Tab-separated table of C-alpha atoms and ligand atoms in Angstrom:
chain	number	residue	atom	x	y	z
Q	876	MET	CA	-0.077	0.147	-0.075
Q	877	SER	CA	1.482	3.506	-0.848
Q	878	LYS	CA	1.896	5.887	2.011
Q	879	LEU	CA	-0.970	7.375	4.099
Q	880	TRP	CA	-0.206	11.077	3.046
Q	881	SER	CA	1.118	10.218	-0.516
Q	882	GLY	CA	-1.844	11.866	-2.215
Q	883	ARG	CA	0.059	14.928	-3.618
Q	884	PHE	CA	3.196	13.127	-4.648
Q	885	ALA	CA	3.821	12.281	-8.260
Q	886	LYS	CA	6.766	9.677	-7.303
Q	887	SER	CA	7.329	7.720	-4.605
Q	888	GLY	CA	10.160	8.500	-1.859
Q	889	ALA	CA	13.602	7.261	-2.189
Q	890	LYS	CA	14.647	3.873	-0.325
Q	891	LEU	CA	17.393	6.111	1.728
Q	892	LEU	CA	14.542	8.719	2.500
Q	893	ASP	CA	12.531	5.825	4.178
Q	894	GLU	CA	15.308	4.667	6.436
Q	895	PHE	CA	16.552	8.493	7.165
Q	896	ASN	CA	12.960	9.550	7.833
Q	897	ALA	CA	11.529	6.761	9.628
Q	898	SER	CA	10.865	6.513	13.650
Q	899	LEU	CA	9.492	3.115	13.204
Q	900	PRO	CA	12.343	0.885	14.577
Q	901	PHE	CA	12.418	2.879	18.003
Q	902	ASP	CA	8.709	3.952	17.972
Q	903	LYS	CA	7.300	0.618	17.670
Q	904	LYS	CA	7.704	0.693	21.620
Q	905	LEU	CA	5.015	3.038	21.802
Q	906	TYR	CA	2.427	0.520	20.122
Q	907	ALA	CA	0.026	-0.015	23.122
Q	908	GLU	CA	0.040	3.657	23.864
Q	909	ASP	CA	-0.779	4.114	20.205
Q	910	ILE	CA	-3.528	1.842	20.182
Q	911	LYS	CA	-5.004	2.857	23.486
Q	912	GLY	CA	-5.145	6.427	22.562
Q	913	SER	CA	-6.571	5.327	19.329
Q	914	ILE	CA	-9.482	3.614	20.553
Q	915	ALA	CA	-10.092	6.394	23.183
Q	916	HIS	CA	-10.330	8.888	19.917
Q	917	ALA	CA	-12.504	6.473	18.233
Q	918	THR	CA	-14.885	6.069	21.016
Q	919	MET	CA	-15.191	9.744	21.732
Q	920	LEU	CA	-15.762	10.203	17.969
Q	921	ALA	CA	-18.795	7.840	17.900
Q	922	LYS	CA	-19.945	9.582	21.467
Q	923	GLN	CA	-20.023	12.842	19.214
Q	924	GLY	CA	-21.847	11.162	16.476
Q	925	ILE	CA	-18.687	12.109	14.164
Q	926	LEU	CA	-18.549	8.004	13.736
Q	927	THR	CA	-21.215	5.371	13.950
Q	928	ASP	CA	-21.077	3.315	16.689
Q	929	ALA	CA	-20.624	0.442	14.720
Q	930	GLU	CA	-17.718	1.880	13.042
Q	931	ALA	CA	-16.125	2.720	16.287
Q	932	ALA	CA	-16.675	-0.738	17.671
Q	933	SER	CA	-14.996	-2.455	14.433
Q	934	ILE	CA	-11.810	0.199	14.770
Q	935	ALA	CA	-11.756	-0.801	18.393
Q	936	LYS	CA	-11.757	-4.499	17.506
Q	937	GLY	CA	-9.268	-4.034	14.643
Q	938	LEU	CA	-7.165	-2.271	16.935
Q	939	LEU	CA	-6.775	-4.643	19.345
Q	940	GLN	CA	-6.357	-7.544	16.719
Q	941	ILE	CA	-3.278	-5.385	15.849
Q	942	LYS	CA	-1.967	-5.165	19.446
Q	943	GLN	CA	-2.365	-8.807	19.725
Q	944	GLU	CA	-0.398	-9.143	16.364
Q	945	ILE	CA	2.405	-7.092	17.502
Q	946	GLU	CA	2.458	-9.146	21.090
Q	947	ASP	CA	2.755	-12.673	19.205
Q	948	GLU	CA	5.301	-10.957	16.842
Q	949	GLN	CA	2.934	-11.955	13.958
Q	950	PHE	CA	2.977	-7.748	12.785
Q	951	VAL	CA	4.887	-7.335	10.063
Q	952	PHE	CA	6.576	-3.440	10.691
Q	953	ASP	CA	7.606	-2.150	7.389
Q	954	ILE	CA	9.765	0.967	7.414
Q	955	SER	CA	8.054	2.476	4.806
Q	956	HIS	CA	5.352	3.242	6.789
Q	957	GLU	CA	7.626	5.884	8.669
Q	958	ASP	CA	6.172	5.198	12.186
Q	959	ILE	CA	4.106	3.242	14.529
Q	960	HIS	CA	1.122	5.826	13.831
Q	961	MET	CA	0.872	5.271	10.290
Q	962	SER	CA	2.069	1.434	10.839
Q	963	VAL	CA	-1.318	0.563	12.720
Q	964	GLU	CA	-3.200	2.603	11.017
Q	965	THR	CA	-2.624	1.207	7.597
Q	966	ARG	CA	-2.816	-1.943	9.255
Q	967	LEU	CA	-6.125	-1.054	10.740
Q	968	ILE	CA	-7.171	-0.253	6.952
Q	969	ASP	CA	-6.228	-3.244	5.539
Q	970	LEU	CA	-8.383	-5.096	8.397
Q	971	ILE	CA	-11.470	-3.580	8.531
Q	972	GLY	CA	-11.544	-1.346	5.354
Q	973	GLU	CA	-13.847	1.986	5.337
Q	974	ALA	CA	-14.161	2.384	8.869
Q	975	GLY	CA	-10.366	2.265	9.544
Q	976	LYS	CA	-10.177	5.326	7.250
Q	977	LYS	CA	-12.182	7.513	9.301
Q	978	LEU	CA	-10.056	6.675	12.691
Q	979	HIS	CA	-7.917	10.033	11.646
Q	980	THR	CA	-10.699	12.066	11.592
Q	981	ALA	CA	-10.249	15.462	13.794
Q	982	ARG	CA	-6.765	14.171	14.918
Q	983	SER	CA	-3.057	15.087	13.351
Q	984	ARG	CA	0.277	12.953	14.201
Q	985	ASN	CA	1.010	15.790	15.752
Q	986	ASP	CA	-1.192	15.446	18.659
Q	987	GLN	CA	-1.249	11.797	18.347
Q	988	VAL	CA	2.740	11.445	18.968
Q	989	ALA	CA	2.042	13.820	21.600
Q	990	VAL	CA	-0.681	11.529	23.535
Q	991	ASP	CA	1.449	8.402	22.865
Q	992	PHE	CA	4.558	9.883	24.197
Q	993	LYS	CA	3.160	11.438	27.444
Q	994	GLN	CA	1.009	8.112	27.966
Q	995	TYR	CA	4.509	6.420	27.952
Q	996	VAL	CA	6.250	9.137	30.063
Q	997	GLN	CA	3.634	8.840	32.676
Q	998	LYS	CA	3.335	5.377	33.174
Q	999	GLN	CA	7.490	5.048	33.220
Q	1000	THR	CA	7.475	7.628	35.794
Q	1001	LEU	CA	5.164	5.308	37.956
Q	1002	ILE	CA	7.375	2.242	37.520
Q	1003	ILE	CA	10.581	4.351	38.549
Q	1004	VAL	CA	8.938	5.597	41.489
Q	1005	SER	CA	8.320	1.895	42.537
Q	1006	ALA	CA	11.810	0.910	42.000
Q	1007	ILE	CA	13.122	3.790	44.014
Q	1008	GLU	CA	10.653	2.932	46.836
Q	1009	GLU	CA	12.250	-0.459	46.692
Q	1010	VAL	CA	15.932	0.688	47.153
Q	1011	ILE	CA	14.927	2.956	49.815
Q	1012	GLU	CA	13.321	0.063	51.846
Q	1013	VAL	CA	16.801	-1.826	51.412
Q	1014	LEU	CA	18.690	1.307	52.536
Q	1015	LEU	CA	16.216	1.581	55.435
Q	1016	SER	CA	16.763	-1.883	56.942
Q	1017	LEU	CA	20.634	-1.348	56.660
Q	1018	ALA	CA	20.493	1.709	58.056
Q	1019	LYS	CA	18.526	0.117	60.997
Q	1020	GLU	CA	21.154	-2.275	61.727
Q	1021	ASN	CA	23.841	0.309	61.554
Q	1022	THR	CA	23.037	2.824	63.944
Q	1023	THR	CA	25.704	2.561	66.310
Q	1024	THR	CA	28.231	1.470	63.494
Q	1025	LEU	CA	30.852	4.062	63.571
Q	1026	MET	CA	32.418	5.499	60.386
Q	1027	PRO	CA	34.573	8.272	59.522
Q	1028	GLY	CA	32.435	11.011	58.411
Q	1029	MET	CA	34.542	13.168	55.524
Q	1030	THR	CA	34.732	16.197	53.908
Q	1031	HIS	CA	37.055	16.974	51.018
Q	1032	LEU	CA	37.498	13.201	51.327
Q	1033	GLN	CA	39.485	13.645	54.177
Q	1034	HIS	CA	38.490	12.391	57.862
Q	1035	ALA	CA	35.946	14.917	59.527
Q	1036	GLN	CA	34.033	13.474	62.455
Q	1037	PRO	CA	32.737	10.248	63.544
Q	1038	ILE	CA	29.573	9.344	62.344
Q	1039	ASN	CA	27.256	5.891	62.186
Q	1040	PHE	CA	27.059	4.487	58.964
Q	1041	GLY	CA	23.117	4.265	59.359
Q	1042	PHE	CA	23.379	7.997	59.151
Q	1043	HIS	CA	25.361	7.869	55.942
Q	1044	LEU	CA	22.979	5.531	54.427
Q	1045	LEU	CA	20.040	7.992	55.219
Q	1046	ALA	CA	21.814	10.751	53.241
Q	1047	TYR	CA	20.956	8.504	50.307
Q	1048	VAL	CA	17.588	7.915	51.514
Q	1049	SER	CA	16.627	11.475	51.851
Q	1050	MET	CA	18.159	11.997	48.317
Q	1051	LEU	CA	15.779	9.320	47.083
Q	1052	LYS	CA	12.961	10.525	48.707
Q	1053	ARG	CA	13.231	14.028	46.939
Q	1054	ASP	CA	13.799	11.990	43.534
Q	1055	ILE	CA	10.456	10.692	44.304
Q	1056	GLU	CA	8.918	13.757	44.914
Q	1057	ARG	CA	10.179	14.985	41.909
Q	1058	PHE	CA	9.354	12.379	39.520
Q	1059	GLU	CA	5.386	12.568	41.108
Q	1060	SER	CA	5.746	16.497	40.875
Q	1061	SER	CA	6.448	16.108	37.391
Q	1062	TYR	CA	3.573	13.373	36.800
Q	1063	HIS	CA	0.915	15.522	37.998
Q	1064	ARG	CA	1.942	18.697	35.994
Q	1065	ASN	CA	2.068	16.888	32.926
Q	1066	ASN	CA	-1.130	14.604	33.417
Q	1067	VAL	CA	-2.759	16.868	30.812
Q	1068	LEU	CA	-4.370	15.519	27.650
Q	1069	PRO	CA	-2.885	16.851	24.492
Q	1070	LEU	CA	-4.911	14.782	21.584
Q	1071	GLY	CA	-7.619	16.775	20.234
Q	1072	CYS	CA	-5.203	19.844	19.247
Q	1073	ALA	CA	-4.980	18.213	15.614
Q	1074	ALA	CA	-2.048	19.397	13.798
Q	1075	LEU	CA	-1.860	22.831	15.487
Q	1076	ALA	CA	-4.996	25.106	15.766
Q	1077	GLY	CA	-7.846	22.608	16.658
Q	1078	THR	CA	-10.164	21.036	14.557
Q	1079	PRO	CA	-13.764	21.911	13.318
Q	1080	HIS	CA	-15.327	18.774	14.229
Q	1081	ASN	CA	-17.329	18.483	17.347
Q	1082	ILE	CA	-14.918	16.850	19.765
Q	1083	ASP	CA	-15.299	16.425	23.427
Q	1084	ARG	CA	-11.612	16.059	24.531
Q	1085	GLU	CA	-12.484	16.325	28.300
Q	1086	TYR	CA	-14.195	13.153	27.725
Q	1087	VAL	CA	-11.107	11.555	26.090
Q	1088	ALA	CA	-8.871	12.760	29.069
Q	1089	LYS	CA	-11.204	10.642	31.322
Q	1090	LEU	CA	-10.764	7.894	29.222
Q	1091	LEU	CA	-6.857	7.963	29.242
Q	1092	GLY	CA	-6.706	9.062	32.815
Q	1093	PHE	CA	-5.500	12.549	32.366
Q	1094	ASP	CA	-6.629	14.949	34.819
Q	1095	SER	CA	-7.279	17.464	32.781
Q	1096	VAL	CA	-7.253	18.888	28.982
Q	1097	SER	CA	-4.511	21.281	27.520
Q	1098	VAL	CA	-5.389	25.214	26.856
Q	1099	ASN	CA	-3.652	26.132	23.695
Q	1100	CYS	CA	-3.281	23.862	20.977
Q	1101	LEU	CA	-0.537	25.516	19.332
Q	1102	ASP	CA	1.887	25.045	22.733
Q	1103	THR	CA	0.598	21.359	23.181
Q	1104	VAL	CA	1.785	19.932	19.695
Q	1105	SER	CA	5.133	21.902	20.326
Q	1106	ASP	CA	5.589	20.915	23.631
Q	1107	ARG	CA	7.913	18.646	24.950
Q	1108	ASP	CA	8.727	19.869	28.648
Q	1109	PHE	CA	7.290	16.403	29.917
Q	1110	ALA	CA	10.052	14.762	28.242
Q	1111	LEU	CA	12.779	17.009	29.407
Q	1112	GLU	CA	11.444	16.924	32.808
Q	1113	ILE	CA	11.610	12.942	33.143
Q	1114	LEU	CA	15.362	13.255	31.616
Q	1115	PHE	CA	16.028	15.912	34.341
Q	1116	ASN	CA	14.760	13.689	36.901
Q	1117	CYS	CA	16.555	10.700	35.233
Q	1118	SER	CA	19.826	12.752	35.597
Q	1119	THR	CA	19.164	13.789	39.169
Q	1120	ILE	CA	18.742	10.551	40.401
Q	1121	MET	CA	21.680	8.969	38.307
Q	1122	MET	CA	23.926	11.756	39.493
Q	1123	HIS	CA	22.678	10.514	43.483
Q	1124	ILE	CA	23.377	6.944	42.209
Q	1125	SER	CA	26.788	7.515	40.772
Q	1126	ARG	CA	27.537	9.675	43.983
Q	1127	PHE	CA	26.932	6.306	46.041
Q	1128	ALA	CA	28.279	4.147	43.506
Q	1129	GLU	CA	31.504	6.263	43.785
Q	1130	GLU	CA	31.355	5.499	47.703
Q	1131	LEU	CA	31.071	1.704	47.135
Q	1132	ILE	CA	33.962	1.665	44.690
Q	1133	LEU	CA	35.999	3.462	47.271
Q	1134	TRP	CA	34.842	1.259	50.194
Q	1135	SER	CA	35.448	-1.748	48.393
Q	1136	SER	CA	39.272	-0.711	47.627
Q	1137	TYR	CA	42.177	-2.575	49.857
Q	1138	GLU	CA	42.633	0.911	51.176
Q	1139	PHE	CA	39.037	1.300	52.621
Q	1140	LYS	CA	37.757	-1.973	52.838
Q	1141	PHE	CA	34.349	-0.691	54.646
Q	1142	ILE	CA	32.270	-3.054	52.512
Q	1143	THR	CA	33.074	-6.339	50.437
Q	1144	LEU	CA	30.384	-6.479	47.493
Q	1145	SER	CA	29.000	-10.189	47.044
Q	1146	ASP	CA	30.817	-12.582	44.690
Q	1147	GLU	CA	27.480	-12.210	42.605
Q	1148	TYR	CA	27.477	-8.640	42.041
Q	1149	SER	CA	31.544	-8.525	41.296
Q	1150	THR	CA	33.455	-9.545	38.444
Q	1151	GLY	CA	36.743	-10.897	37.655
Q	1152	SER	CA	39.742	-9.726	35.640
Q	1153	SER	CA	41.004	-12.071	32.585
Q	1154	ILE	CA	44.578	-11.894	33.465
Q	1155	MET	CA	44.882	-10.836	37.336
Q	1156	PRO	CA	43.388	-14.236	39.146
Q	1157	GLN	CA	43.364	-12.383	42.248
Q	1158	LYS	CA	40.994	-9.577	41.064
Q	1159	LYS	CA	37.339	-8.858	42.420
Q	1160	ASN	CA	36.178	-6.096	40.666
Q	1161	PRO	CA	33.429	-3.506	41.309
Q	1162	ASP	CA	31.932	-3.302	37.962
Q	1163	VAL	CA	28.281	-2.840	39.070
Q	1164	PRO	CA	29.076	0.641	40.867
Q	1165	GLU	CA	31.517	1.707	38.224
Q	1166	LEU	CA	28.738	0.976	35.436
Q	1167	LEU	CA	26.463	2.929	37.589
Q	1168	ARG	CA	28.589	5.762	37.529
Q	1169	GLY	CA	29.587	5.297	33.970
Q	1170	LYS	CA	25.942	5.357	32.610
Q	1171	THR	CA	25.031	8.369	34.029
Q	1172	GLY	CA	27.246	10.284	31.406
Q	1173	ARG	CA	24.910	8.729	28.962
Q	1174	VAL	CA	21.661	9.770	30.882
Q	1175	ASN	CA	23.147	13.530	31.380
Q	1176	GLY	CA	23.663	13.225	27.421
Q	1177	ASN	CA	20.506	12.397	26.887
Q	1178	LEU	CA	19.181	15.859	28.484
Q	1179	ILE	CA	21.427	18.062	27.118
Q	1180	ALA	CA	20.571	16.527	23.470
Q	1181	LEU	CA	16.805	17.220	23.816
Q	1182	PHE	CA	17.274	20.656	25.132
Q	1183	THR	CA	19.589	21.527	21.978
Q	1184	VAL	CA	17.294	19.760	19.806
Q	1185	LEU	CA	14.235	22.108	20.993
Q	1186	LYS	CA	16.256	25.230	21.327
Q	1187	GLY	CA	15.505	27.555	18.449
Q	1188	LEU	CA	12.409	25.371	16.812
Q	1189	PRO	CA	9.777	27.804	15.606
Q	1190	LEU	CA	6.132	26.663	16.559
Q	1191	ALA	CA	4.482	24.230	15.903
Q	1192	TYR	CA	5.786	20.773	15.411
Q	1193	ASN	CA	9.033	20.115	13.578
Q	1194	LYS	CA	10.448	16.798	12.538
Q	1195	ASP	CA	13.528	17.631	14.530
Q	1196	MET	CA	10.727	16.556	17.363
Q	1197	GLN	CA	11.092	12.911	16.223
Q	1198	GLU	CA	14.530	13.056	17.947
Q	1199	ASP	CA	12.760	13.553	21.461
Q	1200	LYS	CA	12.356	9.484	22.111
Q	1201	GLU	CA	15.399	7.774	22.163
Q	1202	GLY	CA	17.091	9.475	24.769
Q	1203	VAL	CA	13.970	9.370	26.835
Q	1204	PHE	CA	13.724	5.626	26.376
Q	1205	ASP	CA	17.466	4.957	27.079
Q	1206	SER	CA	17.234	7.168	30.263
Q	1207	VAL	CA	14.203	5.269	31.626
Q	1208	GLU	CA	15.502	1.881	30.806
Q	1209	THR	CA	18.812	2.981	32.444
Q	1210	VAL	CA	17.589	4.582	35.498
Q	1211	TYR	CA	15.266	1.217	36.078
Q	1212	MET	CA	17.922	-1.204	35.627
Q	1213	SER	CA	20.303	0.672	37.810
Q	1214	LEU	CA	17.971	1.054	40.479
Q	1215	ASN	CA	17.244	-2.642	40.472
Q	1216	ILE	CA	20.771	-3.503	40.204
Q	1217	LEU	CA	21.853	-0.866	43.179
Q	1218	LYS	CA	19.213	-2.586	45.288
Q	1219	GLU	CA	20.418	-6.008	44.899
Q	1220	ALA	CA	24.474	-5.036	45.408
Q	1221	VAL	CA	23.507	-3.233	48.668
Q	1222	ARG	CA	21.162	-6.001	49.792
Q	1223	THR	CA	24.192	-8.341	49.353
Q	1224	MET	CA	27.130	-6.515	50.194
Q	1225	SER	CA	28.579	-7.134	53.820
Q	1226	ILE	CA	29.685	-4.363	56.054
Q	1227	ASN	CA	33.120	-4.303	57.625
Q	1228	LYS	CA	32.176	-2.752	61.062
Q	1229	ASP	CA	35.756	-3.589	62.538
Q	1230	ARG	CA	37.456	-1.689	59.704
Q	1231	MET	CA	35.256	1.228	59.632
Q	1232	LYS	CA	35.655	1.601	63.405
Q	1233	SER	CA	39.091	1.400	63.182
Q	1234	ALA	CA	39.510	3.717	60.346
Q	1235	CYS	CA	37.856	6.380	62.968
Q	1236	GLU	CA	41.118	5.923	65.220
Q	1237	VAL	CA	43.052	7.889	62.744
Q	1238	GLY	CA	42.525	11.499	61.372
Q	1239	HIS	CA	41.611	13.156	64.896
Q	1240	LEU	CA	38.241	13.017	64.296
Q	1241	SER	CA	37.188	14.110	67.797
Q	1242	ALA	CA	38.912	17.495	67.347
Q	1243	THR	CA	35.660	19.274	66.911
Q	1244	ASP	CA	34.683	17.866	70.233
Q	1245	LEU	CA	37.898	19.269	71.915
Q	1246	ALA	CA	37.111	22.640	70.864
Q	1247	ASP	CA	33.434	22.334	71.880
Q	1248	TYR	CA	34.574	21.041	75.266
Q	1249	LEU	CA	36.956	24.073	75.531
Q	1250	VAL	CA	33.651	26.870	74.593
Q	1251	GLN	CA	31.107	24.782	77.192
Q	1252	LYS	CA	33.501	23.844	80.120
Q	1253	CYS	CA	36.113	26.562	79.948
Q	1254	ASP	CA	33.920	29.457	78.414
Q	1255	ILE	CA	36.787	29.869	75.718
Q	1256	PRO	CA	35.760	31.717	72.596
Q	1257	PHE	CA	35.328	28.927	69.564
Q	1258	ARG	CA	37.626	30.786	67.366
Q	1259	GLU	CA	40.301	30.611	70.378
Q	1260	ALA	CA	39.477	26.700	71.166
Q	1261	HIS	CA	39.696	26.120	67.318
Q	1262	PHE	CA	43.602	27.381	67.556
Q	1263	ILE	CA	44.303	25.455	70.903
Q	1264	THR	CA	42.787	22.434	69.336
Q	1265	GLY	CA	44.856	22.929	66.489
Q	1266	ARG	CA	48.064	22.824	68.921
Q	1267	ALA	CA	46.486	19.675	70.630
Q	1268	VAL	CA	46.470	17.905	67.037
Q	1269	ALA	CA	49.893	18.953	66.378
Q	1270	HIS	CA	51.356	17.931	69.724
Q	1271	ALA	CA	49.328	14.446	69.060
Q	1272	GLU	CA	50.968	14.481	65.513
Q	1273	GLN	CA	54.413	14.782	67.198
Q	1274	LEU	CA	53.618	11.897	69.603
Q	1275	GLY	CA	52.069	9.743	66.543
Q	1276	LEU	CA	49.046	9.182	68.354
Q	1277	ASP	CA	45.353	10.178	67.572
Q	1278	LEU	CA	43.705	12.925	69.423
Q	1279	SER	CA	40.791	10.821	70.933
Q	1280	VAL	CA	43.838	8.594	72.894
Q	1281	LEU	CA	45.611	11.482	74.194
Q	1282	SER	CA	46.173	11.568	77.755
Q	1283	VAL	CA	44.819	14.279	79.890
Q	1284	ASP	CA	48.459	15.193	80.894
Q	1285	GLU	CA	49.455	15.389	77.224
Q	1286	LEU	CA	46.407	17.709	76.799
Q	1287	GLN	CA	47.385	20.030	79.674
Q	1288	LYS	CA	50.648	20.695	78.212
Q	1289	VAL	CA	48.843	22.160	75.168
Q	1290	ASP	CA	46.120	24.208	77.796
Q	1291	GLN	CA	46.290	24.138	81.291
Q	1292	ARG	CA	42.556	24.729	81.569
Q	1293	ILE	CA	41.509	21.271	80.239
Q	1294	GLY	CA	40.258	18.879	82.958
Q	1295	ASN	CA	39.872	15.373	83.491
Q	1296	ASP	CA	36.478	15.354	82.098
Q	1297	VAL	CA	37.726	15.794	78.694
Q	1298	VAL	CA	38.236	12.007	78.292
Q	1299	GLU	CA	34.458	11.731	77.797
Q	1300	CYS	CA	34.070	13.907	75.117
Q	1301	LEU	CA	37.008	12.575	72.918
Q	1302	SER	CA	35.906	8.777	72.703
Q	1303	LEU	CA	34.667	8.812	69.265
Q	1304	LEU	CA	31.353	6.978	69.952
Q	1305	ASN	CA	30.539	9.668	72.491
Q	1306	SER	CA	31.458	12.440	69.963
Q	1307	MET	CA	29.223	10.641	67.377
Q	1308	ASN	CA	26.593	10.565	69.858
Q	1309	ALA	CA	26.836	14.254	71.133
Q	1310	ARG	CA	25.580	15.318	67.814
Q	1311	ASN	CA	22.089	14.919	68.937
Q	1312	SER	CA	20.828	18.165	67.276
Q	1313	GLN	CA	17.744	17.571	64.929
Q	1314	GLY	CA	18.897	15.576	61.871
Q	1315	GLY	CA	22.480	15.310	63.519
Q	1316	THR	CA	24.166	11.661	63.614
Q	1317	SER	CA	23.723	10.730	66.946
Q	1318	THR	CA	22.009	7.042	67.599
Q	1319	LYS	CA	19.077	8.672	68.740
Q	1320	SER	CA	18.820	11.186	66.176
Q	1321	THR	CA	19.348	8.403	63.559
Q	1322	CYS	CA	16.418	6.391	64.967
Q	1323	LYS	CA	14.476	9.374	64.912
Q	1324	GLN	CA	15.409	9.829	61.319
Q	1325	ILE	CA	14.411	6.293	60.488
Q	1326	GLU	CA	11.168	6.372	61.941
Q	1327	ILE	CA	10.369	10.059	59.962
Q	1328	PHE	CA	11.220	7.896	56.535
Q	1329	GLU	CA	9.320	4.813	57.602
Q	1330	ALA	CA	6.337	6.630	58.245
Q	1331	TRP	CA	6.703	8.809	55.234
Q	1332	ILE	CA	6.898	5.340	52.992
Q	1333	LYS	CA	3.936	3.949	54.868
Q	1334	ALA	CA	1.817	6.699	54.333
Q	1335	ARG	CA	2.364	6.396	50.830
Q	1336	GLY	CA	0.748	3.113	50.987
L	171	LIG	N1	7.106	10.033	13.664
L	171	LIG	C1	6.638	11.331	14.162
L	171	LIG	C2	7.426	11.766	15.618
L	171	LIG	O1	8.028	10.913	16.140
L	171	LIG	C3	5.005	11.604	14.297
L	171	LIG	C4	4.886	12.978	14.093
L	171	LIG	C5	4.912	13.203	12.704
L	171	LIG	N2	4.073	14.242	12.389
L	171	LIG	C6	4.527	15.020	10.977
L	171	LIG	N3	3.749	15.964	10.628
L	171	LIG	N4	5.348	14.451	10.395
L	171	LIG	O2	7.546	12.758	15.906
């Protein structure tokens, strides 16, 4: 069959054009959304008396048969049909004849592709959100087991203050919670029906867009047709949300890589989620977190690619916009896969608590506690207390000791005002638990944070 739009053409297009022009190789992924959108459109056309009930029923039956053919891998995809929309429509006309030719009444591929793509984005958003919830649950249960597990908190990748491992994990829970909120906020903002805008200016047919919105689960109908067929903000938003969550995953991945090195040895990744070397028999490599970190680059690229495609496009639809889909498919699939494997890698890794604790014993992690002690117990202004503590650290370094084990005698050589009670505040566990302010690292505060996250998850149902 010739192309659906071939009426004004004297010659058929070149094969090279077909290959260059077609989106079918990738947009066939949208077949279910395309068919759902078309059934809703036909149902509305019948309600409005634009099609007869019999025509709409025959269209719906034909479309469901096509869906089955695609799922049974019986459908013949032919690149000369350009995209999934015209592939389905052409097959529908083959199957049911005249009624099939009426389906495209009051519709253009411009609003059709928008509704298909948007349905896909909305559906994937919900799938990603539940995958994030599963990662959060794994992190929360690990956090619960580790609210007293000391580890060095760092800034500049240098030892800073003792924290507990659970508290560290909750930082990632916080990020993932924001990710869920971001995906959901995009979902709600974009849950607006584009179909019914036709090519760009609306249609003279008496359509009922509210009804179609209801059939397809959209909350409302877009206001301006010209914007609607030009708009890909929903695609940009999911790409941005994917990039943001991948950035979070990548930071975590980076820590997993560091922690599994011999130098840190804070964790051991399970054999199930580690790889070996083809030449060095002793190697056990953290390929999973490395790939998580690496894939983030591609996901970021997809976001920038679509921004670049869209900038400078005049209203309304331009074929450039066909470039919107592959990056979104890729980012969505990458994020989904990344969340699933991250969940398993974390669930199966072991925590080397002793190693984490001994890492706290170097780097003078309780130095801030000594400064705070001088402020609280000796009424010394913080700036001066900071200086005195710096001298105590230098003294400890000279003795080859960590500040946390320096004797009171030695500390008094630095400043006479230091009393015997300093010992308690220099202990690493006490130092961690002293940070009991809201959101702090103390075990008590960490448990409170776990409660907050658990209540949040529970309330989501
Ligand atoms: N395959 C096209 C796309 O993905 C569908 C819309 C085509 N519209 C048009 N007027 N050529 O964007």
